Amino acid sequence: MTSRDGYSWTPQDGLKAGVPSLGVVSPLSNIVSPEVEYDVVVIGAGYCGLTAARNAALEGLKVLLLEGRDRIGGRSWSSNIDGYAFEMGGTWVHWGQANTWREILRYQMEKDIEMSFDFEKGVKHFELNTPDMGVTMTHQEEDQLLAEALNKFTNVDGVYGRKIIPLPHTTFHNPASIPLDSLSAQDRINEIACTLSPRERAVLEASILLASGGTLETTSFHEFMHWWAMCGYSYQGWLDLLITWKFRAGQSTFARRFFDEAVASKRLAYSFDTPVQHIKDAGSGVEITARDGRRFRALRAISAVPLNVLGAVTFDPPLPPGKQQAIGIGHVNQTVKVHAELSNKDLRSWTGITYPHNELHYAIGDGTTPAGNTHVVCFGGQNKHINPEADIPRTKRAVSSLFTPAHYDGQGVQIERLVFHNWSKDEFAKGAWFFPPPKLLINHLEDMRARHGNVVFANSDWALGWRSFIDGAIEEGTRAALEVRRDIDKLKGRGNL
Ligand code: FAD
């Protein structure tokens, strides 16, 4: 089935809005009677909402799941085109992400994982292009360069962050780390600038922007260090945990398992294409009003809506000032992710950075399509932001500019297909994964996590561990379902476990 979301472009068909996805839900609703009072309404069917709805339903609660889109998965979903999966959002998973891996094992999907990289044949090199230099190097040299640069950036305490962020799930466990949240990535680069070679500086800046999707000035250095700590304080961990393993058949196959299991419990009602407009907390329960005017009642609500679009939902009573301020600030990630299918077969083993002048600054060979072409996944962000669908020739130029034609028989690359989702223009996301500007977390992490009366707020954006990852969404959905089940056990006079 085809979702409204996403775009594809081919020379034959031109630009098309909407791409096929296994995540599309049909029929859009299974609600039989609007008069039912649910135990809990879950708003948002990303991994957080799916986990919360599934867990609550499995634990015996009567659950209603409301979602603005026509599909599950939120910021993680795949489009299967000719049997090949293009990841529109969240992609990479790893066994070091404990919540995600628990679910992969639960659904016996451990054999459905494959590696993005394949350095076996073809060009087997890394390209670094800046306005002042164009170099190719082996992947071993690429790793050495990146490791050197990232080690310099993160070595704030002589042990690469281990002392300053010893327990990353407790964000500010060591008070000495608090000042790092007032620093931007640019501030930290300024501190170490004299130790960086031009190559190190270029790959470091491109890597930081690949993580944050913002600018160097809007990237919290503390949050970067948090990611680094989660990755085991090493470049190898960074590579392994962030960008190596993915689902062969795409994220939507994974999200489906959560949804299908919840539906099979027969305690899940759902309605897609149902954006929530207003949440009223009457003390004894909540009343949810959808944009189309429909009203739903429940004892509790779980809002699994991301930070950057939470402001579109109104609350009665209004949200407390701290939460409102966090929503007003928002996160800074405006990543642009573009898949390109290239007829150049040798590029499967290619990786590259073209920075800072190109709209897409980082890319890797990510697969081989059924046509035998190379699939390259390319990333840009706020640094030189584009809306890929607005100007396809420019988007194609941004892809081509990652490659120096001289290295490829003077021909450059041949683009057969583009696939992408514009996360910045998406009314239900307004950005990609969460990445905070300086001071957002120290001032508002607790505000973002706090419940408001009968409404529990859960989202990957304010998870404690893999905040901004799929794992963080599952962490948060698990927390929210348990919190609500405990509430309802108490209300109904059942023992509180
Ligand atoms: P979401 O997935 O955003 O779910 C929220 C849901 O709420 C959405 O379905 C939305 O439509 C719905 N909603 C919003 N407003 C309303 C409303 N008013 N009414 C009803 N419904 C509403 N993570 C990784 O682990 N690995 C990666 O490789 C990775 N890469 C990424 C690449 C990109 C381009 C992006 C965008 C994200 C990536 N992430 C990655 C992050 C990961 O996708 C997210 O952190 C995670 O999917 C968030 O899940 P969530 O359920 O917390 O939020």
Coordinates of N, CA and C in Angstrom, one line a residue, residues 1 3 16 26 43-44 52 55 63 68 86 105 156 179 201 211 250 291 297 316 333 341 361 424 426 460 466:
M1 N 0.8 -1.2 0.0 CA 0.0 0.0 0.0 C 0.9 1.3 0.0
S3 N 1.8 5.1 1.2 CA 1.5 6.1 2.2 C 1.5 7.5 1.5
K16 N 7.3 11.8 -7.6 CA 6.0 11.3 -7.2 C 5.9 11.5 -5.7
S26 N -4.6 -0.5 7.0 CA -5.9 -0.5 6.3 C -6.7 -1.7 6.8
I43 N -1.5 8.5 22.1 CA -1.5 9.4 20.9 C -0.1 9.3 20.2
G44 N -0.1 8.8 19.0 CA 1.1 8.6 18.3 C 1.5 7.2 18.1
A52 N 4.0 1.5 24.0 CA 3.0 1.8 25.1 C 1.7 1.1 24.9
N55 N 2.1 -2.8 25.2 CA 2.3 -3.3 26.6 C 1.0 -3.1 27.4
V63 N -7.3 -0.2 25.3 CA -6.4 0.9 24.8 C -7.0 1.4 23.5
G68 N -1.9 10.6 13.6 CA -2.2 11.5 12.6 C -2.0 11.0 11.2
F86 N 14.0 0.9 1.3 CA 14.7 2.2 1.6 C 14.2 2.7 2.9
L105 N 14.8 -9.8 19.6 CA 14.8 -11.2 20.1 C 13.4 -11.7 20.4
V156 N 37.9 15.4 27.0 CA 37.8 16.6 27.9 C 38.4 16.3 29.2
P179 N 28.5 22.1 32.9 CA 28.9 23.2 32.0 C 29.0 22.8 30.5
R201 N 39.7 18.5 10.9 CA 38.6 19.5 11.2 C 37.4 19.2 10.2
A211 N 25.5 13.9 13.3 CA 24.8 13.5 14.5 C 23.7 14.4 14.9
G250 N 13.6 -3.8 6.1 CA 13.2 -2.5 6.5 C 12.5 -2.4 7.8
R291 N -8.8 16.4 15.4 CA -9.0 17.6 14.5 C -10.3 17.5 13.7
R297 N -12.9 9.3 25.2 CA -12.7 9.4 26.7 C -11.9 8.2 27.2
D316 N -6.0 21.5 28.3 CA -6.8 22.1 29.4 C -6.8 21.2 30.6
N333 N 17.3 19.4 15.0 CA 17.7 18.5 14.0 C 16.9 18.7 12.7
E341 N 19.8 5.7 -6.0 CA 20.2 4.5 -6.7 C 21.0 4.9 -7.9
H361 N 26.3 16.2 2.8 CA 27.7 16.3 3.2 C 28.3 14.9 3.5
S424 N 11.6 18.0 7.6 CA 11.4 19.4 8.1 C 10.0 19.9 7.8
D426 N 7.4 18.0 7.5 CA 6.4 17.0 8.0 C 5.7 17.6 9.2
S460 N 10.9 9.3 22.5 CA 12.3 9.1 22.3 C 13.1 10.4 22.6
W466 N 19.3 5.9 25.1 CA 19.4 6.2 23.7 C 18.4 7.2 23.3

